[in-house]
mmCIF file of C-alpha atoms and ligand atoms in Angstrom:
data_model
loop_
_atom_site.group_PDB
_atom_site.id
_atom_site.type_symbol
_atom_site.label_atom_id
_atom_site.label_comp_id
_atom_site.label_asym_id
_atom_site.label_seq_id
_atom_site.Cartn_x
_atom_site.Cartn_y
_atom_site.Cartn_z
ATOM 1 C CA MET A 29 130.082 73.746 81.523
ATOM 2 C CA SER A 30 127.919 74.644 84.498
ATOM 3 C CA ALA A 31 129.004 73.678 88.033
ATOM 4 C CA ARG A 32 127.146 71.224 90.171
ATOM 5 C CA ILE A 33 125.573 73.153 93.097
ATOM 6 C CA ILE A 34 126.428 71.887 96.512
ATOM 7 C CA ASP A 35 123.090 71.971 98.359
ATOM 8 C CA GLY A 36 124.033 73.070 101.973
ATOM 9 C CA LYS A 37 120.380 72.902 103.039
ATOM 10 C CA ALA A 38 120.095 69.246 102.050
ATOM 11 C CA VAL A 39 123.391 68.237 103.608
ATOM 12 C CA ALA A 40 122.424 70.158 106.851
ATOM 13 C CA ALA A 41 118.991 68.450 106.990
ATOM 14 C CA GLU A 42 120.598 64.973 106.627
ATOM 15 C CA LEU A 43 123.073 65.812 109.509
ATOM 16 C CA ARG A 44 120.329 67.332 111.667
ATOM 17 C CA ALA A 45 118.167 64.182 111.379
ATOM 18 C CA GLU A 46 121.115 62.124 112.527
ATOM 19 C CA ILE A 47 121.746 64.508 115.449
ATOM 20 C CA ALA A 48 118.055 64.399 116.468
ATOM 21 C CA ARG A 49 118.198 60.630 116.490
ATOM 22 C CA GLN A 50 121.361 60.619 118.763
ATOM 23 C CA VAL A 51 119.712 63.219 121.052
ATOM 24 C CA ALA A 52 116.716 60.940 121.559
ATOM 25 C CA GLU A 53 119.088 57.998 122.150
ATOM 26 C CA LEU A 54 121.099 59.903 124.783
ATOM 27 C CA LYS A 55 117.917 60.964 126.554
ATOM 28 C CA ALA A 56 116.473 57.431 126.583
ATOM 29 C CA LYS A 57 119.772 55.939 127.907
ATOM 30 C CA THR A 58 120.835 58.553 130.401
ATOM 31 C CA GLY A 59 117.922 61.069 130.851
ATOM 32 C CA VAL A 60 120.326 63.844 129.643
ATOM 33 C CA VAL A 61 118.873 66.464 127.300
ATOM 34 C CA PRO A 62 121.589 68.498 125.577
ATOM 35 C CA GLY A 63 121.257 72.182 126.562
ATOM 36 C CA LEU A 64 122.687 75.290 125.050
ATOM 37 C CA GLY A 65 122.972 78.607 126.959
ATOM 38 C CA VAL A 66 123.069 81.730 124.866
ATOM 39 C CA VAL A 67 124.090 85.233 125.861
ATOM 40 C CA LEU A 68 123.142 87.790 123.219
ATOM 41 C CA VAL A 69 124.271 91.300 123.951
ATOM 42 C CA GLY A 70 122.778 94.331 122.094
ATOM 43 C CA ASP A 71 120.935 94.026 118.805
ATOM 44 C CA ASP A 72 123.391 93.230 116.041
ATOM 45 C CA PRO A 73 120.950 92.093 113.205
ATOM 46 C CA ALA A 74 123.211 89.213 112.014
ATOM 47 C CA SER A 75 123.550 87.843 115.621
ATOM 48 C CA ARG A 76 119.786 88.241 116.231
ATOM 49 C CA SER A 77 118.872 86.223 113.112
ATOM 50 C CA TYR A 78 121.556 83.651 113.982
ATOM 51 C CA VAL A 79 120.082 83.270 117.459
ATOM 52 C CA SER A 80 116.502 82.861 116.321
ATOM 53 C CA ALA A 81 117.453 80.348 113.571
ATOM 54 C CA LYS A 82 119.448 78.537 116.217
ATOM 55 C CA GLU A 83 116.451 78.372 118.635
ATOM 56 C CA LYS A 84 114.277 76.763 115.961
ATOM 57 C CA ALA A 85 117.030 74.175 115.102
ATOM 58 C CA LEU A 86 117.571 73.325 118.764
ATOM 59 C CA ALA A 87 113.836 72.737 119.302
ATOM 60 C CA GLU A 88 113.686 70.527 116.142
ATOM 61 C CA ALA A 89 116.608 68.491 117.441
ATOM 62 C CA GLY A 90 114.958 67.961 120.811
ATOM 63 C CA MET A 91 117.562 70.085 122.707
ATOM 64 C CA LEU A 92 117.123 72.606 125.470
ATOM 65 C CA SER A 93 117.764 76.337 124.948
ATOM 66 C CA ASP A 94 118.453 78.874 127.680
ATOM 67 C CA ASP A 95 118.410 82.326 125.954
ATOM 68 C CA ASN A 96 119.627 85.348 127.818
ATOM 69 C CA ARG A 97 119.489 88.883 126.376
ATOM 70 C CA LEU A 98 121.423 91.811 127.690
ATOM 71 C CA PRO A 99 121.110 95.402 126.475
ATOM 72 C CA ALA A 100 123.955 96.963 124.436
ATOM 73 C CA THR A 101 124.738 98.996 127.573
ATOM 74 C CA ALA A 102 125.608 95.869 129.643
ATOM 75 C CA THR A 103 128.856 95.968 131.513
ATOM 76 C CA GLN A 104 131.603 93.476 131.366
ATOM 77 C CA ALA A 105 130.698 92.355 134.919
ATOM 78 C CA ASN A 106 127.042 91.757 133.883
ATOM 79 C CA LEU A 107 128.178 89.511 131.113
ATOM 80 C CA LEU A 108 130.712 87.633 133.199
ATOM 81 C CA VAL A 109 128.127 86.867 135.898
ATOM 82 C CA LEU A 110 125.858 85.301 133.258
ATOM 83 C CA VAL A 111 128.628 83.283 131.731
ATOM 84 C CA ASP A 112 129.655 82.096 135.253
ATOM 85 C CA ARG A 113 126.035 81.032 135.939
ATOM 86 C CA LEU A 114 125.830 79.071 132.666
ATOM 87 C CA ASN A 115 129.298 77.498 133.429
ATOM 88 C CA ARG A 116 127.938 76.112 136.752
ATOM 89 C CA ASP A 117 124.443 75.098 135.465
ATOM 90 C CA PRO A 118 124.388 71.268 134.976
ATOM 91 C CA ARG A 119 121.458 71.506 132.485
ATOM 92 C CA ILE A 120 123.662 73.524 130.145
ATOM 93 C CA HIS A 121 126.305 71.641 128.135
ATOM 94 C CA GLY A 122 127.250 74.395 125.623
ATOM 95 C CA ILE A 123 127.554 78.204 125.778
ATOM 96 C CA LEU A 124 127.269 80.549 122.869
ATOM 97 C CA VAL A 125 128.132 84.253 123.030
ATOM 98 C CA PRO A 126 127.462 85.600 119.447
ATOM 99 C CA LEU A 127 130.104 88.099 118.286
ATOM 100 C CA PRO A 128 130.764 90.933 117.669
ATOM 101 C CA LEU A 129 130.101 92.278 121.146
ATOM 102 C CA PRO A 130 129.517 96.095 121.640
ATOM 103 C CA LYS A 131 132.845 97.910 121.434
ATOM 104 C CA HIS A 132 133.196 98.758 125.178
ATOM 105 C CA LEU A 133 133.275 94.987 126.086
ATOM 106 C CA ASP A 134 136.439 92.856 126.027
ATOM 107 C CA GLU A 135 135.583 89.997 123.666
ATOM 108 C CA HIS A 136 138.742 88.010 124.385
ATOM 109 C CA ALA A 137 138.052 88.062 128.195
ATOM 110 C CA VAL A 138 134.446 87.053 127.749
ATOM 111 C CA ILE A 139 135.300 84.058 125.485
ATOM 112 C CA ALA A 140 138.128 82.983 127.800
ATOM 113 C CA ALA A 141 135.679 82.847 130.702
ATOM 114 C CA ILE A 142 133.596 80.154 129.084
ATOM 115 C CA ALA A 143 134.366 76.759 130.658
ATOM 116 C CA PRO A 144 136.441 74.817 128.084
ATOM 117 C CA GLU A 145 134.129 71.783 128.272
ATOM 118 C CA LYS A 146 131.225 74.014 127.331
ATOM 119 C CA ASP A 147 132.916 75.905 124.529
ATOM 120 C CA VAL A 148 130.842 74.592 121.701
ATOM 121 C CA ASP A 149 131.824 77.542 119.455
ATOM 122 C CA GLY A 150 135.427 76.306 119.684
ATOM 123 C CA PHE A 151 136.743 79.936 120.262
ATOM 124 C CA THR A 152 138.423 79.700 123.652
ATOM 125 C CA PRO A 153 142.245 79.922 123.642
ATOM 126 C CA ALA A 154 142.343 76.431 125.308
ATOM 127 C CA ASN A 155 140.174 74.890 122.659
ATOM 128 C CA VAL A 156 142.073 76.504 119.744
ATOM 129 C CA GLY A 157 145.297 75.240 121.175
ATOM 130 C CA ARG A 158 143.969 71.711 121.556
ATOM 131 C CA MET A 159 142.719 71.813 117.973
ATOM 132 C CA LEU A 160 146.142 72.866 116.652
ATOM 133 C CA ILE A 161 147.947 69.892 118.353
ATOM 134 C CA ASP A 162 145.171 67.392 117.443
ATOM 135 C CA LEU A 163 143.823 66.824 120.955
ATOM 136 C CA PRO A 164 140.119 66.149 121.458
ATOM 137 C CA CYS A 165 138.337 69.534 121.184
ATOM 138 C CA TYR A 166 135.295 71.216 119.621
ATOM 139 C CA LEU A 167 135.821 72.072 116.028
ATOM 140 C CA PRO A 168 134.631 75.678 115.256
ATOM 141 C CA CYS A 169 131.260 75.461 113.549
ATOM 142 C CA THR A 170 131.619 77.302 110.233
ATOM 143 C CA PRO A 171 135.095 75.767 109.406
ATOM 144 C CA HIS A 172 133.807 72.330 110.401
ATOM 145 C CA GLY A 173 130.741 72.894 108.229
ATOM 146 C CA VAL A 174 133.023 73.665 105.278
ATOM 147 C CA ILE A 175 134.809 70.349 105.731
ATOM 148 C CA GLN A 176 131.550 68.427 106.081
ATOM 149 C CA LEU A 177 130.237 69.956 102.898
ATOM 150 C CA LEU A 178 133.410 68.811 101.058
ATOM 151 C CA LEU A 179 133.245 65.327 102.530
ATOM 152 C CA ARG A 180 129.547 64.836 101.928
ATOM 153 C CA SER A 181 129.882 66.136 98.342
ATOM 154 C CA GLY A 182 132.549 63.548 97.640
ATOM 155 C CA VAL A 183 135.354 66.070 97.176
ATOM 156 C CA GLU A 184 138.833 64.573 97.678
ATOM 157 C CA THR A 185 141.059 66.841 99.687
ATOM 158 C CA SER A 186 144.030 64.678 100.242
ATOM 159 C CA GLY A 187 147.038 65.708 98.095
ATOM 160 C CA ARG A 188 145.025 68.470 96.443
ATOM 161 C CA HIS A 189 145.865 72.192 96.463
ATOM 162 C CA ALA A 190 143.481 74.224 98.584
ATOM 163 C CA VAL A 191 143.563 77.967 98.603
ATOM 164 C CA VAL A 192 141.800 79.798 101.483
ATOM 165 C CA ILE A 193 141.000 83.509 101.202
ATOM 166 C CA GLY A 194 140.848 85.125 104.699
ATOM 167 C CA ARG A 195 142.794 84.747 107.924
ATOM 168 C CA SER A 196 140.220 85.563 110.601
ATOM 169 C CA ASN A 197 140.139 83.630 113.942
ATOM 170 C CA ILE A 198 136.664 82.332 113.282
ATOM 171 C CA VAL A 199 136.902 81.227 109.645
ATOM 172 C CA GLY A 200 140.154 81.569 107.695
ATOM 173 C CA LYS A 201 142.691 80.331 110.242
ATOM 174 C CA PRO A 202 140.654 77.303 111.471
ATOM 175 C CA VAL A 203 139.704 76.352 107.821
ATOM 176 C CA VAL A 204 143.464 76.329 106.960
ATOM 177 C CA HIS A 205 144.175 74.035 109.838
ATOM 178 C CA LEU A 206 141.327 71.676 109.109
ATOM 179 C CA LEU A 207 142.320 71.357 105.463
ATOM 180 C CA MET A 208 145.966 70.875 106.338
ATOM 181 C CA ARG A 209 145.663 68.319 109.229
ATOM 182 C CA LYS A 210 146.258 64.702 108.682
ATOM 183 C CA ALA A 211 142.632 63.559 108.881
ATOM 184 C CA LYS A 212 139.541 62.950 106.699
ATOM 185 C CA GLY A 213 138.648 66.122 104.876
ATOM 186 C CA GLY A 214 142.209 67.353 105.359
ATOM 187 C CA ASN A 215 145.764 66.414 104.139
ATOM 188 C CA ALA A 216 145.636 69.067 101.436
ATOM 189 C CA THR A 217 148.462 71.410 100.469
ATOM 190 C CA VAL A 218 147.114 74.882 101.608
ATOM 191 C CA THR A 219 147.883 78.379 100.506
ATOM 192 C CA VAL A 220 146.437 81.212 102.532
ATOM 193 C CA CYS A 221 145.588 84.631 100.843
ATOM 194 C CA HIS A 222 144.669 87.807 102.665
ATOM 195 C CA THR A 223 144.793 91.553 102.213
ATOM 196 C CA GLY A 224 148.573 91.489 102.039
ATOM 197 C CA THR A 225 148.558 89.014 99.083
ATOM 198 C CA LYS A 226 149.809 90.344 95.752
ATOM 199 C CA ASP A 227 148.099 89.110 92.580
ATOM 200 C CA LEU A 228 145.313 87.149 94.248
ATOM 201 C CA ALA A 229 144.189 85.614 90.911
ATOM 202 C CA ALA A 230 147.604 83.991 90.376
ATOM 203 C CA HIS A 231 146.970 82.049 93.533
ATOM 204 C CA THR A 232 143.322 81.260 93.157
ATOM 205 C CA ARG A 233 143.778 79.920 89.634
ATOM 206 C CA GLN A 234 145.966 77.193 91.051
ATOM 207 C CA ALA A 235 143.243 75.961 93.466
ATOM 208 C CA ASP A 236 141.605 72.581 93.191
ATOM 209 C CA ILE A 237 139.563 73.716 96.147
ATOM 210 C CA LEU A 238 138.916 77.399 96.779
ATOM 211 C CA VAL A 239 137.455 78.534 100.100
ATOM 212 C CA VAL A 240 136.523 82.152 100.162
ATOM 213 C CA ALA A 241 135.969 84.004 103.454
ATOM 214 C CA ALA A 242 136.862 87.675 102.613
ATOM 215 C CA GLY A 243 133.579 89.393 103.539
ATOM 216 C CA ARG A 244 133.442 91.349 100.327
ATOM 217 C CA PRO A 245 131.120 90.752 97.346
ATOM 218 C CA ASN A 246 132.774 89.851 94.050
ATOM 219 C CA THR A 247 136.146 89.126 95.597
ATOM 220 C CA ILE A 248 136.273 86.116 93.216
ATOM 221 C CA THR A 249 135.109 86.157 89.597
ATOM 222 C CA GLY A 250 135.008 83.261 87.126
ATOM 223 C CA ASP A 251 138.258 84.258 85.467
ATOM 224 C CA MET A 252 140.051 83.708 88.860
ATOM 225 C CA ILE A 253 138.946 80.054 89.085
ATOM 226 C CA LYS A 254 140.638 76.963 87.672
ATOM 227 C CA PRO A 255 138.229 75.038 85.441
ATOM 228 C CA GLY A 256 136.573 72.245 87.378
ATOM 229 C CA ALA A 257 137.573 73.555 90.808
ATOM 230 C CA THR A 258 135.435 73.217 93.889
ATOM 231 C CA VAL A 259 134.446 76.629 95.203
ATOM 232 C CA ILE A 260 133.148 77.100 98.774
ATOM 233 C CA ASP A 261 131.784 80.602 99.320
ATOM 234 C CA VAL A 262 131.677 81.432 103.105
ATOM 235 C CA GLY A 263 130.824 85.126 102.549
ATOM 236 C CA VAL A 264 127.519 86.577 103.585
ATOM 237 C CA ASN A 265 127.029 90.183 102.481
ATOM 238 C CA ARG A 266 123.992 92.378 102.331
ATOM 239 C CA VAL A 267 123.647 94.297 99.122
ATOM 240 C CA ALA A 268 120.936 96.872 98.406
ATOM 241 C CA ASP A 269 118.083 95.609 96.350
ATOM 242 C CA PRO A 270 115.022 97.808 95.959
ATOM 243 C CA LYS A 271 113.123 94.895 94.327
ATOM 244 C CA THR A 272 112.978 92.942 97.689
ATOM 245 C CA LYS A 273 110.690 93.525 100.645
ATOM 246 C CA THR A 274 113.585 94.187 103.005
ATOM 247 C CA GLY A 275 115.473 96.419 100.577
ATOM 248 C CA TYR A 276 118.477 94.150 100.478
ATOM 249 C CA ARG A 277 119.540 90.663 99.427
ATOM 250 C CA LEU A 278 122.313 88.366 100.554
ATOM 251 C CA VAL A 279 125.216 87.487 98.296
ATOM 252 C CA GLY A 280 128.501 85.724 98.928
ATOM 253 C CA ASP A 281 132.004 86.732 98.227
ATOM 254 C CA VAL A 282 132.101 84.923 94.874
ATOM 255 C CA GLU A 283 130.403 86.405 91.751
ATOM 256 C CA PHE A 284 128.133 83.356 91.352
ATOM 257 C CA ASP A 285 127.055 83.689 87.666
ATOM 258 C CA SER A 286 130.547 83.882 86.249
ATOM 259 C CA ALA A 287 131.993 81.409 88.745
ATOM 260 C CA ARG A 288 129.453 78.637 88.053
ATOM 261 C CA LYS A 289 130.478 78.588 84.409
ATOM 262 C CA VAL A 290 134.020 77.624 85.260
ATOM 263 C CA ALA A 291 133.845 75.701 88.572
ATOM 264 C CA GLY A 292 133.077 71.995 88.841
ATOM 265 C CA LEU A 293 131.245 72.364 92.229
ATOM 266 C CA ILE A 294 130.084 75.496 93.920
ATOM 267 C CA THR A 295 128.059 76.507 97.062
ATOM 268 C CA PRO A 296 125.312 79.112 96.683
ATOM 269 C CA VAL A 297 124.616 81.992 98.999
ATOM 270 C CA PRO A 298 122.224 81.680 100.729
ATOM 271 C CA GLY A 299 121.811 77.884 101.027
ATOM 272 C CA GLY A 300 125.509 76.767 101.093
ATOM 273 C CA VAL A 301 127.715 77.182 104.059
ATOM 274 C CA GLY A 302 125.095 79.097 106.145
ATOM 275 C CA PRO A 303 122.861 76.136 107.135
ATOM 276 C CA MET A 304 125.984 74.169 108.097
ATOM 277 C CA THR A 305 127.108 76.534 110.796
ATOM 278 C CA ILE A 306 124.111 75.957 113.082
ATOM 279 C CA THR A 307 124.157 72.257 112.286
ATOM 280 C CA MET A 308 127.742 72.010 113.611
ATOM 281 C CA LEU A 309 126.780 73.958 116.637
ATOM 282 C CA LEU A 310 124.047 71.311 117.328
ATOM 283 C CA HIS A 311 126.734 68.627 116.717
ATOM 284 C CA ASN A 312 129.086 70.171 119.298
ATOM 285 C CA THR A 313 126.265 70.637 121.872
ATOM 286 C CA LEU A 314 125.348 66.996 121.517
ATOM 287 C CA LEU A 315 128.981 66.013 121.900
ATOM 288 C CA ALA A 316 129.350 68.143 125.042
ATOM 289 C CA ALA A 317 126.239 66.447 126.567
ATOM 290 C CA GLN A 318 127.452 63.051 125.610
ATOM 291 C CA ARG A 319 130.765 63.850 127.273
ATOM 292 C CA ALA A 320 129.081 65.156 130.433
ATOM 293 C CA ALA A 321 126.986 62.017 130.566
ATOM 294 C CA GLY A 322 130.026 59.907 130.295
ATOM 295 C CA ALA A 323 128.883 58.591 126.860
ATOM 296 C CA GLY A 324 131.082 60.809 124.691
ATOM 297 C CA ARG A 325 134.164 60.316 122.553
HETATM 298 P P1 LIG B 20 136.843 89.150 108.602
HETATM 299 O O1 LIG B 20 136.511 90.501 108.039
HETATM 300 O O2 LIG B 20 137.179 88.973 109.980
HETATM 301 O O3 LIG B 20 138.098 88.494 107.695
HETATM 302 C C1 LIG B 20 138.110 88.665 106.322
HETATM 303 C C2 LIG B 20 139.482 88.159 105.848
HETATM 304 O O4 LIG B 20 139.514 88.246 104.477
HETATM 305 C C3 LIG B 20 140.652 88.981 106.338
HETATM 306 O O5 LIG B 20 141.522 88.119 106.988
HETATM 307 C C4 LIG B 20 141.251 89.643 105.193
HETATM 308 O O6 LIG B 20 142.647 89.634 105.162
HETATM 309 C C5 LIG B 20 140.741 88.821 104.038
HETATM 310 N N1 LIG B 20 140.453 89.627 102.797
HETATM 311 C C6 LIG B 20 139.470 90.682 102.688
HETATM 312 N N2 LIG B 20 139.445 91.063 101.432
HETATM 313 C C7 LIG B 20 140.354 90.411 100.774
HETATM 314 C C8 LIG B 20 140.813 90.491 99.420
HETATM 315 N N3 LIG B 20 140.307 91.369 98.555
HETATM 316 N N4 LIG B 20 141.788 89.638 98.985
HETATM 317 C C9 LIG B 20 142.323 88.799 99.933
HETATM 318 N N5 LIG B 20 141.953 88.698 101.170
HETATM 319 C C10 LIG B 20 140.966 89.483 101.568
HETATM 320 O O7 LIG B 20 135.597 88.147 108.208
HETATM 321 P P2 LIG B 20 135.239 86.715 108.767
HETATM 322 O O8 LIG B 20 134.644 86.834 110.124
HETATM 323 O O9 LIG B 20 136.305 85.739 108.503
HETATM 324 O O10 LIG B 20 134.006 86.384 107.715
HETATM 325 C C11 LIG B 20 134.252 86.276 106.325
HETATM 326 C C12 LIG B 20 132.947 86.255 105.662
HETATM 327 O O11 LIG B 20 132.239 84.991 106.037
HETATM 328 C C13 LIG B 20 131.930 87.370 105.967
HETATM 329 O O12 LIG B 20 131.140 87.732 104.862
HETATM 330 C C14 LIG B 20 131.052 86.713 107.059
HETATM 331 O O13 LIG B 20 129.760 87.300 107.085
HETATM 332 C C15 LIG B 20 130.935 85.314 106.596
HETATM 333 N N6 LIG B 20 130.627 84.320 107.518
HETATM 334 C C16 LIG B 20 129.701 83.412 107.253
HETATM 335 C C17 LIG B 20 129.341 82.460 108.233
HETATM 336 C C18 LIG B 20 128.342 81.462 107.857
HETATM 337 O O14 LIG B 20 127.807 80.789 108.730
HETATM 338 N N7 LIG B 20 127.947 81.359 106.568
HETATM 339 C C19 LIG B 20 130.017 82.363 109.450
HETATM 340 C C20 LIG B 20 131.021 83.295 109.689
HETATM 341 C C21 LIG B 20 131.389 84.246 108.767
#
């Protein structure tokens, strides 16, 4: 058996076309163009490539982008002044501060300074709290992308056993919540595994849906997967590859070749969850603009 591949690029393209249509509609009805303000500090390569992919996606969707770059030596005060300016700018509906920040900066304080109504990454304490008690909020982009991939691939989550590997604030914890909550794409029975888990395979072999966000290549191999399961690989890892121009290639956390022989559905890396993250950021920015224009949900 060979698993059906979940094509994240195709699902993302479908969603982005719908978002672009709604952006045009909002503009025609209210004159409001959704705007995203970005504050990129330093030159973390993953953040840089995320920001340039995001710029392209915003332009394609007809949205406005206000990019601000600060050197790695920027102070906490420099950063807070910029966030404050974006908080007060009526053209800006969403604010993105790619993480990680350089070590001398207080990430929690910077994120908490973002106005809750502009928190399109969904990372502020206020937004996380609202999400946990099912109040209107912004769903964090990668976890929301995972749920959309499941929904749009026809994977039933209700009543099924989902196993999530990872408990980070940006992926593992919110994925657990979204799979568990009583809503479309949720209502699953969820097990969470992390570095304190004993006998990981004993848990993963029980998963109808396995979401892997460990940040380590080969965390999951084919023998750890229940036959026919859906496997969502969130991991993005650079491994050395002298055959490529860059000297490295990207792999997920799942050993793809052995996993696809056992799984029923599987996401590739790249081309799985990755394209969904920016798509859900566009979705949240549109939502923020709709709300600001009084046309939102
Ligand atoms: P993290 O390092 O903050 O968290 C990793 C989690 O995995 C930890 O909670 C840890 O307990 C758990 N873990 C690690 N090794 C394990 C093991 N062997 N067994 C069980 N649990 C284990 O990472 P993160 O920020 O959550 O990101 C996870 C991965 O997802 C990374 O590869 C990251 O690059 C990727 N990522 C991708 C996207 C995307 O858009 N595709 C977005 C965010 C993160």
